[in-house]
């Protein structure tokens, strides 16, 4: 087995564009769940409207990319208002049900024949991010250290993606440690107490839902730019549960929790994938026990076992505080 290739693949995934995308999306979810206590099971829906908002503006209507970015963010705001207005005054489980249903409804709508002239239907939209790549100052070629190398296009997306993670993380840190942040954390701990102190709980929840949704939409745009494609079937509900996995790994209610969780998740997932495939090829693992086509399922099962152990021995996550978890009742 070539362990250098296994580690190289894992490092490339752990710091690559996809890790930046998921870290960014999980930061928005962390604002919802980790800081405000909102059970949003449809973060993928915000990623979908962000990616499609950009793609439709540029590809379908020949608009400029900056307008597509604004359009994607506007779509996220509208979606947050549509989800939050009827549900945030009710119990938390109503938001959970509404968001997971909305995410799947949007996926089916965007792939429908009725929407095909605008969204591309089941085929989606392609080749709409050329303006973004034309801004790249990096000369065509391959760059990296040791065996971990990226193409100039992937490197440009990585730089922008992780820069956005840094900017969003800094803004969230300022917000969370401001009076506004203290209010939303008090809502998470005890909504009735916050309301008894004269705080408009409904308004603060709505603000958190909108802001976290916009962050998710930006992540969806970066993902769409990286693959130069949007397809509705890439936005299934499993994406949201991957994001919750990142929060469990890194620790909910921590600025760096989603970032650490994303890096670890994609590193481990890629490491297991490469290791299992090489073990099967080298016949260390019998193909009768695990076939190559089953590697994807097995790696997720192993990650699930690791998560169970983590929750059992460190339920607050890698960066989480046990003291704060006990104080919050989680």
mmCIF file of C-alpha atoms in Angstrom:
data_model
loop_
_atom_site.group_PDB
_atom_site.id
_atom_site.type_symbol
_atom_site.label_atom_id
_atom_site.label_comp_id
_atom_site.label_asym_id
_atom_site.label_seq_id
_atom_site.Cartn_x
_atom_site.Cartn_y
_atom_site.Cartn_z
ATOM 1 C CA UNK A 1 0.000 0.000 0.000
ATOM 2 C CA UNK A 2 1.205 3.495 -0.877
ATOM 3 C CA UNK A 3 0.714 5.400 2.382
ATOM 4 C CA UNK A 4 2.130 8.597 0.937
ATOM 5 C CA UNK A 5 -0.639 8.583 -1.677
ATOM 6 C CA UNK A 6 -3.243 7.908 1.011
ATOM 7 C CA UNK A 7 -2.054 10.790 3.190
ATOM 8 C CA UNK A 8 -1.725 13.050 0.144
ATOM 9 C CA UNK A 9 -5.330 12.405 -0.912
ATOM 10 C CA UNK A 10 -6.506 13.029 2.649
ATOM 11 C CA UNK A 11 -4.576 16.303 2.973
ATOM 12 C CA UNK A 12 -5.824 17.480 -0.408
ATOM 13 C CA UNK A 13 -9.414 16.909 0.692
ATOM 14 C CA UNK A 14 -8.906 18.337 4.167
ATOM 15 C CA UNK A 15 -7.667 21.710 2.949
ATOM 16 C CA UNK A 16 -9.255 21.723 -0.502
ATOM 17 C CA UNK A 17 -12.128 23.781 -1.894
ATOM 18 C CA UNK A 18 -14.833 21.375 -0.734
ATOM 19 C CA UNK A 19 -13.628 21.656 2.881
ATOM 20 C CA UNK A 20 -13.810 25.451 2.646
ATOM 21 C CA UNK A 21 -17.349 25.251 1.224
ATOM 22 C CA UNK A 22 -18.590 22.991 4.016
ATOM 23 C CA UNK A 23 -16.827 25.029 6.695
ATOM 24 C CA UNK A 24 -18.573 28.155 5.428
ATOM 25 C CA UNK A 25 -22.002 26.483 5.259
ATOM 26 C CA UNK A 26 -21.515 24.979 8.733
ATOM 27 C CA UNK A 27 -20.668 28.428 10.120
ATOM 28 C CA UNK A 28 -24.119 29.590 9.094
ATOM 29 C CA UNK A 29 -25.669 26.497 10.642
ATOM 30 C CA UNK A 30 -23.602 27.063 13.783
ATOM 31 C CA UNK A 31 -25.151 30.511 14.121
ATOM 32 C CA UNK A 32 -28.587 28.907 13.865
ATOM 33 C CA UNK A 33 -28.088 25.873 16.070
ATOM 34 C CA UNK A 34 -24.953 26.442 18.105
ATOM 35 C CA UNK A 35 -25.664 30.018 19.181
ATOM 36 C CA UNK A 36 -29.419 30.612 18.773
ATOM 37 C CA UNK A 37 -30.749 27.095 19.314
ATOM 38 C CA UNK A 38 -32.684 26.996 16.020
ATOM 39 C CA UNK A 39 -33.201 23.485 14.637
ATOM 40 C CA UNK A 40 -32.549 24.143 10.971
ATOM 41 C CA UNK A 41 -32.545 20.880 9.008
ATOM 42 C CA UNK A 42 -32.629 22.637 5.643
ATOM 43 C CA UNK A 43 -29.333 24.519 5.401
ATOM 44 C CA UNK A 44 -28.812 22.809 2.060
ATOM 45 C CA UNK A 45 -31.807 24.773 0.783
ATOM 46 C CA UNK A 46 -29.929 28.037 1.387
ATOM 47 C CA UNK A 47 -26.924 26.607 -0.441
ATOM 48 C CA UNK A 48 -29.200 25.651 -3.331
ATOM 49 C CA UNK A 49 -30.813 29.062 -3.763
ATOM 50 C CA UNK A 50 -27.410 30.738 -3.462
ATOM 51 C CA UNK A 51 -25.789 28.567 -6.108
ATOM 52 C CA UNK A 52 -28.761 28.747 -8.450
ATOM 53 C CA UNK A 53 -29.207 32.475 -7.882
ATOM 54 C CA UNK A 54 -25.693 33.007 -9.188
ATOM 55 C CA UNK A 55 -25.960 30.470 -12.023
ATOM 56 C CA UNK A 56 -29.360 31.621 -13.293
ATOM 57 C CA UNK A 57 -28.349 35.294 -13.306
ATOM 58 C CA UNK A 58 -25.144 34.625 -15.249
ATOM 59 C CA UNK A 59 -26.082 31.641 -17.426
ATOM 60 C CA UNK A 60 -29.796 32.025 -18.120
ATOM 61 C CA UNK A 61 -30.089 35.823 -18.193
ATOM 62 C CA UNK A 62 -26.507 36.771 -19.178
ATOM 63 C CA UNK A 63 -26.096 39.040 -16.178
ATOM 64 C CA UNK A 64 -22.798 40.022 -14.528
ATOM 65 C CA UNK A 65 -21.387 37.819 -11.794
ATOM 66 C CA UNK A 66 -21.615 40.516 -9.116
ATOM 67 C CA UNK A 67 -25.347 40.748 -9.782
ATOM 68 C CA UNK A 68 -25.581 36.958 -9.488
ATOM 69 C CA UNK A 69 -23.913 37.104 -6.082
ATOM 70 C CA UNK A 70 -26.392 39.721 -4.899
ATOM 71 C CA UNK A 71 -29.231 37.695 -6.403
ATOM 72 C CA UNK A 72 -28.165 34.552 -4.557
ATOM 73 C CA UNK A 73 -27.974 36.414 -1.258
ATOM 74 C CA UNK A 74 -31.391 38.017 -1.897
ATOM 75 C CA UNK A 75 -32.872 34.561 -2.551
ATOM 76 C CA UNK A 76 -31.486 33.371 0.777
ATOM 77 C CA UNK A 77 -33.061 36.313 2.598
ATOM 78 C CA UNK A 78 -36.441 35.643 0.970
ATOM 79 C CA UNK A 79 -36.218 31.943 1.827
ATOM 80 C CA UNK A 80 -35.355 32.710 5.456
ATOM 81 C CA UNK A 81 -38.336 35.071 5.724
ATOM 82 C CA UNK A 82 -40.684 32.528 4.148
ATOM 83 C CA UNK A 83 -39.515 29.845 6.564
ATOM 84 C CA UNK A 84 -39.224 31.989 9.653
ATOM 85 C CA UNK A 85 -42.342 34.160 9.558
ATOM 86 C CA UNK A 86 -44.835 31.304 10.118
ATOM 87 C CA UNK A 87 -42.670 29.070 12.335
ATOM 88 C CA UNK A 88 -40.407 31.045 14.672
ATOM 89 C CA UNK A 89 -43.275 31.924 17.004
ATOM 90 C CA UNK A 90 -43.981 28.210 17.415
ATOM 91 C CA UNK A 91 -42.028 25.365 19.025
ATOM 92 C CA UNK A 92 -38.558 24.514 17.726
ATOM 93 C CA UNK A 93 -39.705 21.300 16.062
ATOM 94 C CA UNK A 94 -41.955 23.248 13.659
ATOM 95 C CA UNK A 95 -38.905 25.011 12.211
ATOM 96 C CA UNK A 96 -37.100 21.683 11.918
ATOM 97 C CA UNK A 97 -39.980 20.112 9.989
ATOM 98 C CA UNK A 98 -40.463 23.162 7.792
ATOM 99 C CA UNK A 99 -36.795 23.564 6.865
ATOM 100 C CA UNK A 100 -36.170 19.937 5.925
ATOM 101 C CA UNK A 101 -39.362 19.920 3.848
ATOM 102 C CA UNK A 102 -38.437 23.223 2.189
ATOM 103 C CA UNK A 103 -34.987 21.966 1.211
ATOM 104 C CA UNK A 104 -36.400 18.881 -0.494
ATOM 105 C CA UNK A 105 -39.257 20.829 -2.091
ATOM 106 C CA UNK A 106 -36.797 23.291 -3.598
ATOM 107 C CA UNK A 107 -34.664 20.467 -4.969
ATOM 108 C CA UNK A 108 -37.662 18.868 -6.663
ATOM 109 C CA UNK A 109 -38.906 22.217 -7.971
ATOM 110 C CA UNK A 110 -35.570 23.197 -9.488
ATOM 111 C CA UNK A 111 -35.297 19.847 -11.283
ATOM 112 C CA UNK A 112 -38.880 19.895 -12.575
ATOM 113 C CA UNK A 113 -39.796 20.181 -16.251
ATOM 114 C CA UNK A 114 -41.768 23.322 -15.470
ATOM 115 C CA UNK A 115 -38.649 25.137 -14.238
ATOM 116 C CA UNK A 116 -36.299 23.663 -16.851
ATOM 117 C CA UNK A 117 -36.150 26.768 -19.120
ATOM 118 C CA UNK A 118 -34.678 28.728 -16.229
ATOM 119 C CA UNK A 119 -32.912 26.134 -14.041
ATOM 120 C CA UNK A 120 -31.882 23.574 -16.634
ATOM 121 C CA UNK A 121 -34.042 20.906 -14.988
ATOM 122 C CA UNK A 122 -32.315 17.621 -14.144
ATOM 123 C CA UNK A 123 -29.234 18.674 -16.122
ATOM 124 C CA UNK A 124 -28.713 21.918 -14.226
ATOM 125 C CA UNK A 125 -26.552 24.778 -15.499
ATOM 126 C CA UNK A 126 -22.864 24.737 -16.441
ATOM 127 C CA UNK A 127 -19.978 27.005 -17.402
ATOM 128 C CA UNK A 128 -21.079 30.245 -15.754
ATOM 129 C CA UNK A 129 -18.036 31.141 -13.610
ATOM 130 C CA UNK A 130 -15.544 32.120 -16.318
ATOM 131 C CA UNK A 131 -15.509 35.733 -15.101
ATOM 132 C CA UNK A 132 -14.405 34.521 -11.670
ATOM 133 C CA UNK A 133 -11.474 32.546 -13.043
ATOM 134 C CA UNK A 134 -10.431 35.448 -15.274
ATOM 135 C CA UNK A 135 -9.805 37.445 -12.084
ATOM 136 C CA UNK A 136 -7.255 34.897 -10.882
ATOM 137 C CA UNK A 137 -3.704 36.282 -10.513
ATOM 138 C CA UNK A 138 -2.301 32.727 -10.545
ATOM 139 C CA UNK A 139 -0.623 31.558 -13.716
ATOM 140 C CA UNK A 140 -1.907 28.274 -15.208
ATOM 141 C CA UNK A 141 -0.089 25.256 -13.803
ATOM 142 C CA UNK A 142 0.134 23.074 -10.727
ATOM 143 C CA UNK A 143 1.151 24.367 -7.297
ATOM 144 C CA UNK A 144 1.719 22.800 -3.922
ATOM 145 C CA UNK A 145 4.101 21.382 -1.340
ATOM 146 C CA UNK A 146 5.458 17.833 -1.387
ATOM 147 C CA UNK A 147 2.846 15.623 -3.046
ATOM 148 C CA UNK A 148 -0.076 17.870 -2.078
ATOM 149 C CA UNK A 149 -0.626 19.834 -5.263
ATOM 150 C CA UNK A 150 -3.552 21.722 -6.754
ATOM 151 C CA UNK A 151 -4.319 23.117 -10.173
ATOM 152 C CA UNK A 152 -4.242 26.888 -10.526
ATOM 153 C CA UNK A 153 -8.047 26.942 -10.785
ATOM 154 C CA UNK A 154 -8.565 24.917 -7.586
ATOM 155 C CA UNK A 155 -5.932 26.977 -5.798
ATOM 156 C CA UNK A 156 -7.741 30.210 -6.729
ATOM 157 C CA UNK A 157 -11.033 28.832 -5.398
ATOM 158 C CA UNK A 158 -9.248 27.666 -2.232
ATOM 159 C CA UNK A 159 -7.773 31.108 -1.615
ATOM 160 C CA UNK A 160 -11.137 32.805 -2.057
ATOM 161 C CA UNK A 161 -13.007 30.119 -0.111
ATOM 162 C CA UNK A 162 -10.738 30.106 2.930
ATOM 163 C CA UNK A 163 -10.524 33.918 2.811
ATOM 164 C CA UNK A 164 -14.325 33.992 3.060
ATOM 165 C CA UNK A 165 -14.147 31.556 5.992
ATOM 166 C CA UNK A 166 -11.679 33.906 7.698
ATOM 167 C CA UNK A 167 -13.814 36.996 7.050
ATOM 168 C CA UNK A 168 -17.070 35.338 8.098
ATOM 169 C CA UNK A 169 -15.417 33.887 11.198
ATOM 170 C CA UNK A 170 -14.126 37.328 12.191
ATOM 171 C CA UNK A 171 -17.525 38.952 11.667
ATOM 172 C CA UNK A 172 -19.287 36.203 13.631
ATOM 173 C CA UNK A 173 -16.787 36.548 16.476
ATOM 174 C CA UNK A 174 -17.540 40.264 16.663
ATOM 175 C CA UNK A 175 -21.285 39.639 16.553
ATOM 176 C CA UNK A 176 -21.285 36.846 19.125
ATOM 177 C CA UNK A 177 -19.332 38.975 21.608
ATOM 178 C CA UNK A 178 -21.542 42.003 21.039
ATOM 179 C CA UNK A 179 -24.793 42.758 22.902
ATOM 180 C CA UNK A 180 -26.681 41.173 19.978
ATOM 181 C CA UNK A 181 -24.690 37.972 20.404
ATOM 182 C CA UNK A 182 -25.341 37.861 24.118
ATOM 183 C CA UNK A 183 -29.061 38.093 23.449
ATOM 184 C CA UNK A 184 -29.146 35.220 20.977
ATOM 185 C CA UNK A 185 -27.106 33.067 23.352
ATOM 186 C CA UNK A 186 -29.549 33.874 26.125
ATOM 187 C CA UNK A 187 -32.362 32.797 23.800
ATOM 188 C CA UNK A 188 -30.591 29.484 23.298
ATOM 189 C CA UNK A 189 -30.216 28.976 27.036
ATOM 190 C CA UNK A 190 -33.685 30.130 28.159
ATOM 191 C CA UNK A 191 -36.075 31.741 25.724
ATOM 192 C CA UNK A 192 -38.656 32.534 28.414
ATOM 193 C CA UNK A 193 -36.082 34.363 30.534
ATOM 194 C CA UNK A 194 -34.934 36.417 27.543
ATOM 195 C CA UNK A 195 -38.527 37.356 26.759
ATOM 196 C CA UNK A 196 -39.186 38.290 30.392
ATOM 197 C CA UNK A 197 -36.307 40.788 30.180
ATOM 198 C CA UNK A 198 -38.085 42.612 27.364
ATOM 199 C CA UNK A 199 -36.188 41.131 24.424
ATOM 200 C CA UNK A 200 -38.044 40.600 21.160
ATOM 201 C CA UNK A 201 -37.160 36.924 20.832
ATOM 202 C CA UNK A 202 -38.988 36.529 17.524
ATOM 203 C CA UNK A 203 -37.026 39.368 15.896
ATOM 204 C CA UNK A 204 -33.669 38.080 17.123
ATOM 205 C CA UNK A 205 -34.447 34.583 15.881
ATOM 206 C CA UNK A 206 -35.411 35.968 12.488
ATOM 207 C CA UNK A 207 -32.190 37.979 12.271
ATOM 208 C CA UNK A 208 -30.150 34.896 13.107
ATOM 209 C CA UNK A 209 -32.015 32.777 10.560
ATOM 210 C CA UNK A 210 -31.491 35.355 7.813
ATOM 211 C CA UNK A 211 -27.795 35.882 8.565
ATOM 212 C CA UNK A 212 -27.007 32.167 8.806
ATOM 213 C CA UNK A 213 -28.992 31.545 5.631
ATOM 214 C CA UNK A 214 -27.006 34.177 3.726
ATOM 215 C CA UNK A 215 -23.757 32.543 4.870
ATOM 216 C CA UNK A 216 -25.083 29.211 3.617
ATOM 217 C CA UNK A 217 -25.970 30.819 0.285
ATOM 218 C CA UNK A 218 -22.436 32.178 -0.087
ATOM 219 C CA UNK A 219 -21.126 28.654 0.527
ATOM 220 C CA UNK A 220 -23.456 27.390 -2.196
ATOM 221 C CA UNK A 221 -22.064 29.997 -4.598
ATOM 222 C CA UNK A 222 -18.460 28.977 -3.887
ATOM 223 C CA UNK A 223 -19.381 25.337 -4.460
ATOM 224 C CA UNK A 224 -21.106 26.197 -7.746
ATOM 225 C CA UNK A 225 -18.095 28.218 -8.895
ATOM 226 C CA UNK A 226 -15.654 25.460 -7.978
ATOM 227 C CA UNK A 227 -17.385 22.797 -10.093
ATOM 228 C CA UNK A 228 -18.705 25.279 -12.705
ATOM 229 C CA UNK A 229 -22.079 23.567 -12.365
ATOM 230 C CA UNK A 230 -25.289 23.488 -10.375
ATOM 231 C CA UNK A 231 -27.443 20.388 -10.332
ATOM 232 C CA UNK A 232 -30.454 19.956 -8.049
ATOM 233 C CA UNK A 233 -29.501 16.407 -7.097
ATOM 234 C CA UNK A 234 -26.298 17.705 -5.506
ATOM 235 C CA UNK A 235 -28.428 19.418 -2.853
ATOM 236 C CA UNK A 236 -30.076 16.461 -1.132
ATOM 237 C CA UNK A 237 -30.934 16.510 2.599
ATOM 238 C CA UNK A 238 -27.821 14.486 3.411
ATOM 239 C CA UNK A 239 -25.722 17.621 2.931
ATOM 240 C CA UNK A 240 -27.342 19.253 5.962
ATOM 241 C CA UNK A 241 -26.596 16.205 8.100
ATOM 242 C CA UNK A 242 -22.964 16.333 6.952
ATOM 243 C CA UNK A 243 -22.933 19.913 8.240
ATOM 244 C CA UNK A 244 -24.284 18.770 11.599
ATOM 245 C CA UNK A 245 -21.526 16.155 11.615
ATOM 246 C CA UNK A 246 -18.973 18.953 11.293
ATOM 247 C CA UNK A 247 -20.528 20.717 14.286
ATOM 248 C CA UNK A 248 -20.431 17.521 16.352
ATOM 249 C CA UNK A 249 -16.770 17.025 15.455
ATOM 250 C CA UNK A 250 -15.566 20.571 16.015
ATOM 251 C CA UNK A 251 -18.013 21.664 18.662
ATOM 252 C CA UNK A 252 -21.225 23.651 18.282
ATOM 253 C CA UNK A 253 -21.218 27.165 19.665
ATOM 254 C CA UNK A 254 -17.553 27.712 18.807
ATOM 255 C CA UNK A 255 -16.350 30.005 15.999
ATOM 256 C CA UNK A 256 -13.640 27.583 14.889
ATOM 257 C CA UNK A 257 -15.745 24.468 15.511
ATOM 258 C CA UNK A 258 -17.113 24.207 11.941
ATOM 259 C CA UNK A 259 -13.670 24.901 10.458
ATOM 260 C CA UNK A 260 -11.906 22.202 12.471
ATOM 261 C CA UNK A 261 -14.824 19.851 11.913
ATOM 262 C CA UNK A 262 -14.750 20.338 8.148
ATOM 263 C CA UNK A 263 -11.003 19.769 7.872
ATOM 264 C CA UNK A 264 -11.164 16.619 10.001
ATOM 265 C CA UNK A 265 -14.269 15.264 8.295
ATOM 266 C CA UNK A 266 -12.899 15.506 4.767
ATOM 267 C CA UNK A 267 -9.431 14.359 5.822
ATOM 268 C CA UNK A 268 -10.764 11.236 7.528
ATOM 269 C CA UNK A 269 -13.309 10.501 4.804
ATOM 270 C CA UNK A 270 -10.698 10.695 2.035
ATOM 271 C CA UNK A 271 -8.134 8.791 4.117
ATOM 272 C CA UNK A 272 -10.551 5.899 4.657
ATOM 273 C CA UNK A 273 -11.587 5.894 1.016
ATOM 274 C CA UNK A 274 -8.020 5.699 -0.301
ATOM 275 C CA UNK A 275 -6.893 3.221 2.362
ATOM 276 C CA UNK A 276 -9.803 0.851 1.765
ATOM 277 C CA UNK A 277 -9.403 0.922 -2.015
ATOM 278 C CA UNK A 278 -5.680 0.242 -1.813
ATOM 279 C CA UNK A 279 -6.231 -2.518 0.745
ATOM 280 C CA UNK A 280 -8.726 -4.204 -1.580
ATOM 281 C CA UNK A 281 -6.392 -3.863 -4.576
ATOM 282 C CA UNK A 282 -3.512 -5.320 -2.548
ATOM 283 C CA UNK A 283 -5.825 -8.116 -1.330
ATOM 284 C CA UNK A 284 -5.319 -7.222 2.324
ATOM 285 C CA UNK A 285 -9.121 -7.085 2.393
ATOM 286 C CA UNK A 286 -10.971 -9.791 0.530
ATOM 287 C CA UNK A 287 -13.258 -8.499 -2.251
ATOM 288 C CA UNK A 288 -15.801 -10.986 -0.930
ATOM 289 C CA UNK A 289 -15.869 -9.043 2.343
ATOM 290 C CA UNK A 290 -15.865 -5.514 0.873
ATOM 291 C CA UNK A 291 -16.091 -4.792 -2.824
ATOM 292 C CA UNK A 292 -14.849 -1.597 -4.437
ATOM 293 C CA UNK A 293 -18.423 -0.449 -5.013
ATOM 294 C CA UNK A 294 -19.106 -0.726 -1.264
ATOM 295 C CA UNK A 295 -16.187 1.428 -0.140
ATOM 296 C CA UNK A 296 -18.331 4.579 -0.028
ATOM 297 C CA UNK A 297 -20.840 3.011 2.342
ATOM 298 C CA UNK A 298 -18.151 1.418 4.533
ATOM 299 C CA UNK A 299 -16.230 4.659 4.995
ATOM 300 C CA UNK A 300 -19.402 6.438 6.146
ATOM 301 C CA UNK A 301 -20.116 3.573 8.546
ATOM 302 C CA UNK A 302 -16.620 3.905 10.032
ATOM 303 C CA UNK A 303 -17.030 7.670 10.362
ATOM 304 C CA UNK A 304 -20.368 7.012 12.092
ATOM 305 C CA UNK A 305 -18.689 4.708 14.613
ATOM 306 C CA UNK A 306 -16.044 7.354 15.268
ATOM 307 C CA UNK A 307 -18.766 9.954 15.855
ATOM 308 C CA UNK A 308 -20.547 7.671 18.308
ATOM 309 C CA UNK A 309 -17.308 7.270 20.269
ATOM 310 C CA UNK A 310 -16.712 11.014 20.182
ATOM 311 C CA UNK A 311 -20.207 11.772 21.443
ATOM 312 C CA UNK A 312 -19.777 9.164 24.182
ATOM 313 C CA UNK A 313 -16.434 10.447 25.475
ATOM 314 C CA UNK A 314 -16.458 14.107 24.408
ATOM 315 C CA UNK A 315 -20.020 15.192 23.607
ATOM 316 C CA UNK A 316 -19.032 18.874 23.440
ATOM 317 C CA UNK A 317 -16.813 18.238 20.398
ATOM 318 C CA UNK A 318 -13.096 18.805 19.963
ATOM 319 C CA UNK A 319 -13.165 22.548 20.688
ATOM 320 C CA UNK A 320 -16.295 22.605 22.830
ATOM 321 C CA UNK A 321 -16.318 23.418 26.521
ATOM 322 C CA UNK A 322 -17.716 20.762 28.850
ATOM 323 C CA UNK A 323 -18.458 23.440 31.453
ATOM 324 C CA UNK A 324 -20.519 25.488 29.006
ATOM 325 C CA UNK A 325 -22.304 22.378 27.769
ATOM 326 C CA UNK A 326 -23.325 21.489 31.329
ATOM 327 C CA UNK A 327 -24.452 25.043 32.027
ATOM 328 C CA UNK A 328 -26.569 25.094 28.879
ATOM 329 C CA UNK A 329 -28.154 21.734 29.634
ATOM 330 C CA UNK A 330 -26.922 20.143 26.392
#
